[in-house]
XYZ file of C-alpha atoms in Angstrom:
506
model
C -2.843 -24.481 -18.285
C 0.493 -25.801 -16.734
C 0.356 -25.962 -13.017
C 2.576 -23.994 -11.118
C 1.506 -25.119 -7.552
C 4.450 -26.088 -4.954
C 2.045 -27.557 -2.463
C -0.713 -27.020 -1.381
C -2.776 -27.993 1.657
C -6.631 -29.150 1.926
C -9.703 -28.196 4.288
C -9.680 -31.315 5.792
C -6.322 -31.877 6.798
C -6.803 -28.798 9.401
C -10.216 -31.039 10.651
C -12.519 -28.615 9.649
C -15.857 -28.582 8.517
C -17.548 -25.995 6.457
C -20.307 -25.537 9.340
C -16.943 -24.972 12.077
C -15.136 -22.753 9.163
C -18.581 -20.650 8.443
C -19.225 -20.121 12.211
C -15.198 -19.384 13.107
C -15.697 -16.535 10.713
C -18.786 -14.779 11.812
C -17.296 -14.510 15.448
C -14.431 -13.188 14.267
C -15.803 -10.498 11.776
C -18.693 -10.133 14.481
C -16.071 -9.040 17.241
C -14.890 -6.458 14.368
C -17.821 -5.068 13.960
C -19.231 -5.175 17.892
C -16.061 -3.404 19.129
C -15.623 -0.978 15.823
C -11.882 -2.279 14.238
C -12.714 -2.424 10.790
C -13.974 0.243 8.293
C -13.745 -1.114 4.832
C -14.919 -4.480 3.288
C -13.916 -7.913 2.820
C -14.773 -10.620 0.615
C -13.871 -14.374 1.259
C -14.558 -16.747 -1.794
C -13.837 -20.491 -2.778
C -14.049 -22.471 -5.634
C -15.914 -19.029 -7.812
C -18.364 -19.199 -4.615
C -18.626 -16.403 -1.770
C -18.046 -17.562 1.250
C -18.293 -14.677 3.391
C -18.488 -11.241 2.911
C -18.001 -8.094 5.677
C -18.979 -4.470 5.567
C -17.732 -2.648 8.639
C -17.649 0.795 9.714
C -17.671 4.247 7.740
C -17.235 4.987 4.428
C -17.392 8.660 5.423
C -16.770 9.583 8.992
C -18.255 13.679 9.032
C -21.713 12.268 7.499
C -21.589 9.210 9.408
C -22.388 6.907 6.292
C -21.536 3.833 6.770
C -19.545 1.082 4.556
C -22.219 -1.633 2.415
C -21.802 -4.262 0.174
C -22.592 -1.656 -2.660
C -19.657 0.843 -0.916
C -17.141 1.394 -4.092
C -13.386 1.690 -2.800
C -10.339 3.132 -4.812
C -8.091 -0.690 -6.266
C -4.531 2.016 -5.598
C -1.889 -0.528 -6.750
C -4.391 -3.518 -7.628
C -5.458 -1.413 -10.291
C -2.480 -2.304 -12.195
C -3.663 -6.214 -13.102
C -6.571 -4.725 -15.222
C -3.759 -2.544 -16.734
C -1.895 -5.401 -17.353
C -4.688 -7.543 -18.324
C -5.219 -5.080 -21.255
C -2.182 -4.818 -22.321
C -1.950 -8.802 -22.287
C -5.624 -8.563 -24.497
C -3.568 -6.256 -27.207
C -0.843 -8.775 -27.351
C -3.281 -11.961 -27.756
C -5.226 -9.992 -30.629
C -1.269 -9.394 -32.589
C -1.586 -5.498 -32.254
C 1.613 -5.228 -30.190
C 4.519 -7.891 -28.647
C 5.886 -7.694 -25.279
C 9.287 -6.697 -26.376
C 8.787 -3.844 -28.635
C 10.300 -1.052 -27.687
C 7.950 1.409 -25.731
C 9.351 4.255 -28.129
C 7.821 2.271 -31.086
C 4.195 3.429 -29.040
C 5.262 6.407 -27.560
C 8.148 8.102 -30.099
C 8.546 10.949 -27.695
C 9.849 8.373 -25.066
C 13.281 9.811 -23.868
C 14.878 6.198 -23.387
C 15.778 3.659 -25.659
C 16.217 -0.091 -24.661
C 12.701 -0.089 -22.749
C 10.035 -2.554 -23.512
C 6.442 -3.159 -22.749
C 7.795 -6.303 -20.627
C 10.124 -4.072 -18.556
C 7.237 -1.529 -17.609
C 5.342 -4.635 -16.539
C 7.868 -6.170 -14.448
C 9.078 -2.925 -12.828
C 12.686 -3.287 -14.357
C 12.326 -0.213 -16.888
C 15.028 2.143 -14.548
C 12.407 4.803 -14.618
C 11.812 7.672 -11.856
C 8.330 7.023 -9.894
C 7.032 9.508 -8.077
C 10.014 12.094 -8.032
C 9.351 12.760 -11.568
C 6.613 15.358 -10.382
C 8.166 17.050 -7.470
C 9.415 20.386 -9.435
C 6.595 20.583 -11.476
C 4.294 20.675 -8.131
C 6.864 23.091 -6.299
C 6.198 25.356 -9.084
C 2.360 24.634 -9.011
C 0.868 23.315 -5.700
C -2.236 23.123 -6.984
C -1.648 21.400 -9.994
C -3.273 17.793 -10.588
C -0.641 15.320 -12.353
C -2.501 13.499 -15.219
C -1.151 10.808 -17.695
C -0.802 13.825 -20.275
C 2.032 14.925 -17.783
C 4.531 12.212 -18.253
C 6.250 11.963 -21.287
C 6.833 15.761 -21.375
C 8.340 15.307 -17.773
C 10.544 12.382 -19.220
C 11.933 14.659 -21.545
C 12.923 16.991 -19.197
C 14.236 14.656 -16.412
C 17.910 14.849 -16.292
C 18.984 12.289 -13.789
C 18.808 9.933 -15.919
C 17.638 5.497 -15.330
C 18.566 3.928 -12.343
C 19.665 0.772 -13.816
C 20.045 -0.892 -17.237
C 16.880 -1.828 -17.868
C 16.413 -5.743 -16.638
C 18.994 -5.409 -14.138
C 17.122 -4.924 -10.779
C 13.075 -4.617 -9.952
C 12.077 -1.340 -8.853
C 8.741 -0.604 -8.395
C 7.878 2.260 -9.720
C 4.355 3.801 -11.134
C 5.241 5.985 -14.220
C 5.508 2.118 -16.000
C 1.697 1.570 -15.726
C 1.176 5.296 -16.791
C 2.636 5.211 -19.643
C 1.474 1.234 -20.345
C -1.813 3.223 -20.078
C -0.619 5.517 -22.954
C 0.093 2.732 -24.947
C -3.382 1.121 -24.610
C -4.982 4.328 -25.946
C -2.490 4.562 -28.775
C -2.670 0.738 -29.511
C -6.535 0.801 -29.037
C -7.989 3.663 -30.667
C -9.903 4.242 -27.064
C -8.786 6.147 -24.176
C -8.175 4.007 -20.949
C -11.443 4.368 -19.377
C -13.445 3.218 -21.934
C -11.058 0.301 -23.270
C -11.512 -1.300 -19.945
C -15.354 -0.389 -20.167
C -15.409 -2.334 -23.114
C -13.307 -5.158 -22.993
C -12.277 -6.066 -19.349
C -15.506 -4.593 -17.202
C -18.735 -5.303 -19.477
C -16.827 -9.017 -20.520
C -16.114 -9.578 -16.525
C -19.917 -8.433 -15.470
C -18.081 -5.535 -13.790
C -21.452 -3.090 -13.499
C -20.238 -1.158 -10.251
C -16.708 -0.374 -11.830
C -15.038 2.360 -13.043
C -11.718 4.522 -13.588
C -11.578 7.851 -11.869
C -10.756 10.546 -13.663
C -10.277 14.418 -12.628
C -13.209 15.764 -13.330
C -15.610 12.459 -12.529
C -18.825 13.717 -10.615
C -18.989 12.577 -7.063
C -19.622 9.160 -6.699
C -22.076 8.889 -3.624
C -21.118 5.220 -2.870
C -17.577 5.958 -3.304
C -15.642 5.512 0.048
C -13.564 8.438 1.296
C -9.975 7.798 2.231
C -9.860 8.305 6.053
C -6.936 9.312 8.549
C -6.201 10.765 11.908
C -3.577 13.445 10.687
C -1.238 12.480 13.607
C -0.538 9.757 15.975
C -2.241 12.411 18.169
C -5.261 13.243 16.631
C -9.052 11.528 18.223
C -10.705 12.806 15.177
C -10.601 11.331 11.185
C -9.775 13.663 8.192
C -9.673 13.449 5.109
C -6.430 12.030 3.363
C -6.055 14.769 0.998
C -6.779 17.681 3.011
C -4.021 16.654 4.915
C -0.684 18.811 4.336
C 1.356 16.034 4.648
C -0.421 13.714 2.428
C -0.904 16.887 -0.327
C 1.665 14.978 -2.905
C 0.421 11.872 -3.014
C -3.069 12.048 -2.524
C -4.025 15.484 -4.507
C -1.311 16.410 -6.486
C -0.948 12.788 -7.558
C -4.486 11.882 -7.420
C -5.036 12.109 -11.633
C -2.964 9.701 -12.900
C -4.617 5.673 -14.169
C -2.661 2.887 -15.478
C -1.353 2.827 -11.826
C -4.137 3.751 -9.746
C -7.567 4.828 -9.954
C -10.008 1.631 -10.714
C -13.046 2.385 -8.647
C -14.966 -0.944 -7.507
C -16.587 -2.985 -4.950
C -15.382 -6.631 -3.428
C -18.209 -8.242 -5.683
C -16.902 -6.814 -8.874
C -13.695 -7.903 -7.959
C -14.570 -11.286 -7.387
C -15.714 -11.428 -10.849
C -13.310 -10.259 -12.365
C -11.478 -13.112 -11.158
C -13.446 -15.454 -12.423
C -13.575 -13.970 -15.807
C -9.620 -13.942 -15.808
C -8.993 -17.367 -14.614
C -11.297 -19.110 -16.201
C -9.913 -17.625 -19.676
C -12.742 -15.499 -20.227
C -10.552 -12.201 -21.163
C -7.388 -13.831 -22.149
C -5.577 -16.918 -23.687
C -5.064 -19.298 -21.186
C -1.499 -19.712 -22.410
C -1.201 -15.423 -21.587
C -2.648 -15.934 -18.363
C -0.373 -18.425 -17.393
C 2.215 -15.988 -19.009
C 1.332 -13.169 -16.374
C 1.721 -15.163 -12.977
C 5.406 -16.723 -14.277
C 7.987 -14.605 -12.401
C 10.218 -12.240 -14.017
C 13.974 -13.274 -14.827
C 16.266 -10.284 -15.021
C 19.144 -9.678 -17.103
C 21.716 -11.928 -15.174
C 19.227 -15.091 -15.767
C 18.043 -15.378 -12.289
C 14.397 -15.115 -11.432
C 13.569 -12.010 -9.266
C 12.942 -13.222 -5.777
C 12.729 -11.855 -2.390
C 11.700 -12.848 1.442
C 8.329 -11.274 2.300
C 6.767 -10.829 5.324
C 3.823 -10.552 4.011
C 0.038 -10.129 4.826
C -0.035 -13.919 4.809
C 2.691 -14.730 6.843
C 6.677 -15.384 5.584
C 7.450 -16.177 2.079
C 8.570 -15.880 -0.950
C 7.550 -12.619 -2.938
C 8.086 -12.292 -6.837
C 6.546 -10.215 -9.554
C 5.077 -11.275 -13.060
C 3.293 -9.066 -15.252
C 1.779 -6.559 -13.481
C 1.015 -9.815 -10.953
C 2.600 -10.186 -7.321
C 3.083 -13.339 -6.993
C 3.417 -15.457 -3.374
C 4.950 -18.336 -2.289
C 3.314 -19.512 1.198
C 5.170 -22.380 2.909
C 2.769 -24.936 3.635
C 0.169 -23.102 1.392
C 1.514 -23.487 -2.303
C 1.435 -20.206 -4.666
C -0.822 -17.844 -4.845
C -1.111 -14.438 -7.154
C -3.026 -10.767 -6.643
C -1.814 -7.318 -5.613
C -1.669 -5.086 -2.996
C -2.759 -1.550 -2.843
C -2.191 1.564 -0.414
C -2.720 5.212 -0.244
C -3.070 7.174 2.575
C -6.421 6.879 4.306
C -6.834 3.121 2.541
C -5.574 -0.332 1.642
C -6.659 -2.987 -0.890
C -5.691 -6.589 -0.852
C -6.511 -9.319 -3.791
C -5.249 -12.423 -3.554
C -5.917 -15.772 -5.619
C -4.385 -19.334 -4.585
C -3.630 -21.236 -7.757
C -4.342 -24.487 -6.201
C -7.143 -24.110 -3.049
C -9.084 -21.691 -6.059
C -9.014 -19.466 -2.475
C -9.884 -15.726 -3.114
C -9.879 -12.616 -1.038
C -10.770 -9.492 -1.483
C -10.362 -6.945 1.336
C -10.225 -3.139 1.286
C -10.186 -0.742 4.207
C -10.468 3.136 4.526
C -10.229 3.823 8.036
C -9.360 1.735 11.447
C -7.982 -1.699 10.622
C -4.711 -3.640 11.477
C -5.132 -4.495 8.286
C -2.284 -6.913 7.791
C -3.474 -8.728 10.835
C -6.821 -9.096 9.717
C -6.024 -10.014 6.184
C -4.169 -13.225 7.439
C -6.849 -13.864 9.560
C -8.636 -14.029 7.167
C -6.590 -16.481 5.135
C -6.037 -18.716 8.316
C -9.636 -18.921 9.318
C -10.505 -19.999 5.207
C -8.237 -22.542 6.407
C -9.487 -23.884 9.232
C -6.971 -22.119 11.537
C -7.739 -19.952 14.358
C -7.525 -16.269 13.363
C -4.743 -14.018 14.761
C -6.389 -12.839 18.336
C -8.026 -9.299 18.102
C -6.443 -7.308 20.950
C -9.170 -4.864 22.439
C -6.485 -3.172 24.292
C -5.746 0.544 24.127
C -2.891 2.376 23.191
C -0.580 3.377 26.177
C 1.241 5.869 23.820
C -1.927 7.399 22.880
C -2.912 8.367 26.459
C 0.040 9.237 26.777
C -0.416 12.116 23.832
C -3.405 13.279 25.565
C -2.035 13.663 28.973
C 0.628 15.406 27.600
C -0.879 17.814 25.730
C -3.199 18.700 28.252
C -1.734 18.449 31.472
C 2.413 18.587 30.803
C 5.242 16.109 30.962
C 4.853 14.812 34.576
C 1.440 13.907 33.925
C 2.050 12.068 30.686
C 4.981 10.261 32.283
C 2.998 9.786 35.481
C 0.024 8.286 33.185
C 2.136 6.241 30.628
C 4.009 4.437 33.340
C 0.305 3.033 34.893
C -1.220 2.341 31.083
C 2.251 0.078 30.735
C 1.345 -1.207 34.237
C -2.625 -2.645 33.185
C -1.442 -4.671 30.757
C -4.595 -5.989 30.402
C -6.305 -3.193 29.518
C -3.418 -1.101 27.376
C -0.362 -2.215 25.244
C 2.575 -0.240 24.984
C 4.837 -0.276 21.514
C 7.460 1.881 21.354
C 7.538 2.434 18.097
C 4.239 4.230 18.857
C 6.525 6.943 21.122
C 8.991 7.386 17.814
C 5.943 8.192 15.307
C 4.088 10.485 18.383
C 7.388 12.332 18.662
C 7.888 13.328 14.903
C 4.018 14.080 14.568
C 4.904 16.367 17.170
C 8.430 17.396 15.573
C 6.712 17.946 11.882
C 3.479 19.066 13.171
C 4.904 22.614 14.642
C 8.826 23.665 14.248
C 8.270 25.978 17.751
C 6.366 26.405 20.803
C 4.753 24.095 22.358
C 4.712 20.943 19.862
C 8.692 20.999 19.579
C 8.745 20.682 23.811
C 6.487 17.651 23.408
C 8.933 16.178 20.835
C 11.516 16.686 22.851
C 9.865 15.266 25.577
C 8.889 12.247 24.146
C 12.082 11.213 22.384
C 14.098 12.001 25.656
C 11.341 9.503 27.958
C 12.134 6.532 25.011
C 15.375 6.957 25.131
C 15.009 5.424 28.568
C 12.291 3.091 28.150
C 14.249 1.338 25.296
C 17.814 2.397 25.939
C 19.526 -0.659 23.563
C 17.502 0.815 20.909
C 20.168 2.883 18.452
C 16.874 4.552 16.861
C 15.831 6.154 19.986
C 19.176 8.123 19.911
C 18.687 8.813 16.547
C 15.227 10.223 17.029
C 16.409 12.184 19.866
C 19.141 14.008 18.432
C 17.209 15.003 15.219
C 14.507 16.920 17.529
C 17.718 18.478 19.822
C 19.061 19.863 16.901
C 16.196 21.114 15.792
C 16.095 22.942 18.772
C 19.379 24.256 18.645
C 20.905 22.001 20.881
C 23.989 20.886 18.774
C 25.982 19.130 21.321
C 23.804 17.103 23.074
C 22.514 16.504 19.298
C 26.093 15.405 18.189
C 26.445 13.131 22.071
C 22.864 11.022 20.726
C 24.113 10.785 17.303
C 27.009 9.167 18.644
C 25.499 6.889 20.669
C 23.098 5.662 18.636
C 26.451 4.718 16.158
C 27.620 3.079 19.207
C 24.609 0.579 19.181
C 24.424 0.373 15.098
C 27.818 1.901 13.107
C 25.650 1.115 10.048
C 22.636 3.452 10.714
C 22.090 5.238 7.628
C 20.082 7.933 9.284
C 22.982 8.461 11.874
C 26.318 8.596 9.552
C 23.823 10.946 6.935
C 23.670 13.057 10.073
C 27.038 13.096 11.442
C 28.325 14.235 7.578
C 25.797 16.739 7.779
C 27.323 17.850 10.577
C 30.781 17.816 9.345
C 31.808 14.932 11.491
C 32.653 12.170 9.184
């Protein structure tokens, strides 16, 4: 297999040891799990070896059942390499090529010019998630399943995008219909494809695909939110109104989503796939090489990514990363509401982690601390400070606006004991503005726009905020006199010249 490394960087050159790495990583997953910041599990490996591995709090906060090694989690968007890896398998076996058109598969396929290679890259043009939104106006209770999509296709009227190969777009309805195509291709339906030939191969014995009707899976983790920025107590993601689309009415679909494992599993699949166990090395190699779109130039962009800054890029159904200092590594990353999944594979340290969460996590932060300590770096320091904004909330809600200003102005004060971010006071004061259109919760909107407006008053968004929630009250002028200064600070904000035309001012 050609090597694809740009540089990479050895243990030893940090001055660690194995016995300093091994103990820098208990106190730091120890201090998660003493002071309660992580529910979900993580999985550090090296070389096809565990290193670590972390189970931290709930799996289901109402029965108080807490996360194991055993606890399954839903792969969201990392569910799409074992989509891609059987896709890959049908190629290597001669049953289908990369570039055949997907209508070859799927003749009821609305659009011609779209290939297996552009739903696998995310350059096919194609509608993601909008594609449902009539259908589910028309029937809230209705489950979207891979059945639904071609007929939808037929019917959507708005056409691609983009010539397909022009830009990268992610976009989901690729991997449901690359899903089709494995059961047409296959003879099997998708479940029981990957059963047979990525799953049972990989030693995969605690993984599955979800499907509707699937009994309840007791070890399965539930995905866990606080409805608002508000809220003390942890709900359910899809009893949430807000979250209804995506996590109920959207919650049938595979190709995309759906792969139901545990970190172990995971970390054998990886060994099965780079060690050539499920496919050609020469394919494998084929999966991680970035895509080059129609103009010749190899999709690129800057990340900021769970590892740090880099380089992002996409292969087959692979996200690919270029870490300065680090070399190149490959995985996915996966997110619903209520829970996050992170794979990640470095081509030349043979560095793996696995790491999903379904609860309370700064997940990002934690994630590269967990790359940094495999590297014999200190991790990024856990703050065990609380939320100003948060108090804030409370005192407003239960003792009024001087209170809550009163309060918030001594949690900024004890720095050492709260943090204030005041992006925190923007997402309180549309939980507040979406949560209730009158009474009470619009006055707390209100309220809390109006107090950042003057504790960040260079910040355009502030103004933005602001005058969204006035006219929403009816206030049209003093709407119209935020709008316009928050223009003044940014003439470029989309959310502000969108509003203005609204209002028949530009």
């Amino acid at each position: 297999m050609r090597s694809i490394i740009i540089g990479t960087i050895c243990l030893i050159s940090f001055g660690a040891t194995a016995q300093n790495r091994d103990i820098a990583l208990k106190n730091y997953f120890d201090t998660l799990a003493a002071h309660q910041l992580y529910d979900g599990n993580i999985t550090l490996a090296e070389n096809g070896h565990k290193v670590y591995a972390f189970s931290g709090g709930y799996a289901d906060y109402a029965q108080q059942r807490q996360n194991t090694e055993q606890s399954r989690f839903n792969l969201a968007s990392v569910s799409k390499v074992f989509t891609s890896t059987a896709i890959l398998q049908l190629k290597d076996k001669g049953k289908l090529k990369l570039d055949d058109e997907v209508r070859r598969y799927l003749p009821d396929f609305p659009f011609p010019g779209i290939t297996l290679r552009h739903l696998l890259t995310h350059t096919s043009g194609l509608p993601n998630l909008e594609l449902f939104e009539e259908t589910v106006k028309q029937y809230p209770d209705t489950i979207i399943t891979n059945i639904a999509v071609l007929p939808l296709l037929k019917q959507w009227q708005k056409g691609l995008y983009f010539k397909p190969g022009d830009e990268f777009r992610y976009c989901n309805t690729n991997f449901n219909l690359l899903a089709l195509i494995i059961e047409k291709v296959s003879g099997l339906d998708y479940p029981g494809y990957l059963e047979k030939y990525v799953f049972r191969p990989a030693g995969m014995k605690n993984t599955y695909v979800r499907g509707v009707n699937r009994m309840d899976d007791p070890l399965a983790v539930k995905q866990q939110v606080k409805p608002t920025y508000y809220d003390t107590a942890w709900s359910q993601a899809d009893k949430v109104p807000r979250y209804r689309y995506t996590e109920y009415n959207n919650s049938g679909s595979v190709g995309s989503s759906n792969i139901i494992t545990t970190t172990d599993d995971m970390l054998k699949f990886d060994n099965a796939f780079f060690s050539g166990k499920l496919l050609l090395r020469t394919t494998v190699e084929e999966a991680i090489t970035p895509v080059r779109l129609n103009n010749g130039k190899t999709y690129e962009e800057h990340m900021d990514t769970m590892l740090g800054e880099g380089t992002g890029q996409y292969g087959l159904g692979w996200e690919i990363f270029s870490m300065p200092g680090y070399g190149k590594g490959v995985g996915h990353g996966g997110f619903k509401f209520g829970l996050a999944t992170f794979y990640y594979h470095n081509l030349g340290t043979r560095q793996v982690i696995v790491a999903y969460m379904n609860g309370n996590s700064s997940f990002g932060a934690n994630v590269t601390s967990c790359f940094y300590l495999l590297n014999g770096k200190p991790g990024i320091p856990l703050s065990l400070k609380k939320s100003a904004v948060r108090e804030y909330a409370r005192a407003l809600m239960t003792s009024g606006a001087d209170h809550a200003a009163c309060m918030l102005h001594l949690c900024k004060a004890d720095s050492v004991n709260y943090y204030f971010d005041p992006r925190e006071m923007n997402f309180l004061g549309y939980d507040f503005l979406y949560g209730s259109k009158a009474g009470e919760h619009l006055q707390w909107s209100l309220e809390t726009f109006k107090l950042n407006t003057f504790l960040q008053p260079a910040d355009f968004n502030t103004y933005d905020s602001y005058g969204e929630a006035l006219l929403e009250a009816g206030h049209r002028e003093d709407a119209i006199r935020m709008y316009r200064k928050s223009l003044e600070l940014n003439p470029n904000s989309k959310d502000g010249i969108k509003a203005m035309k609204k209002l028949g001012l530009m």
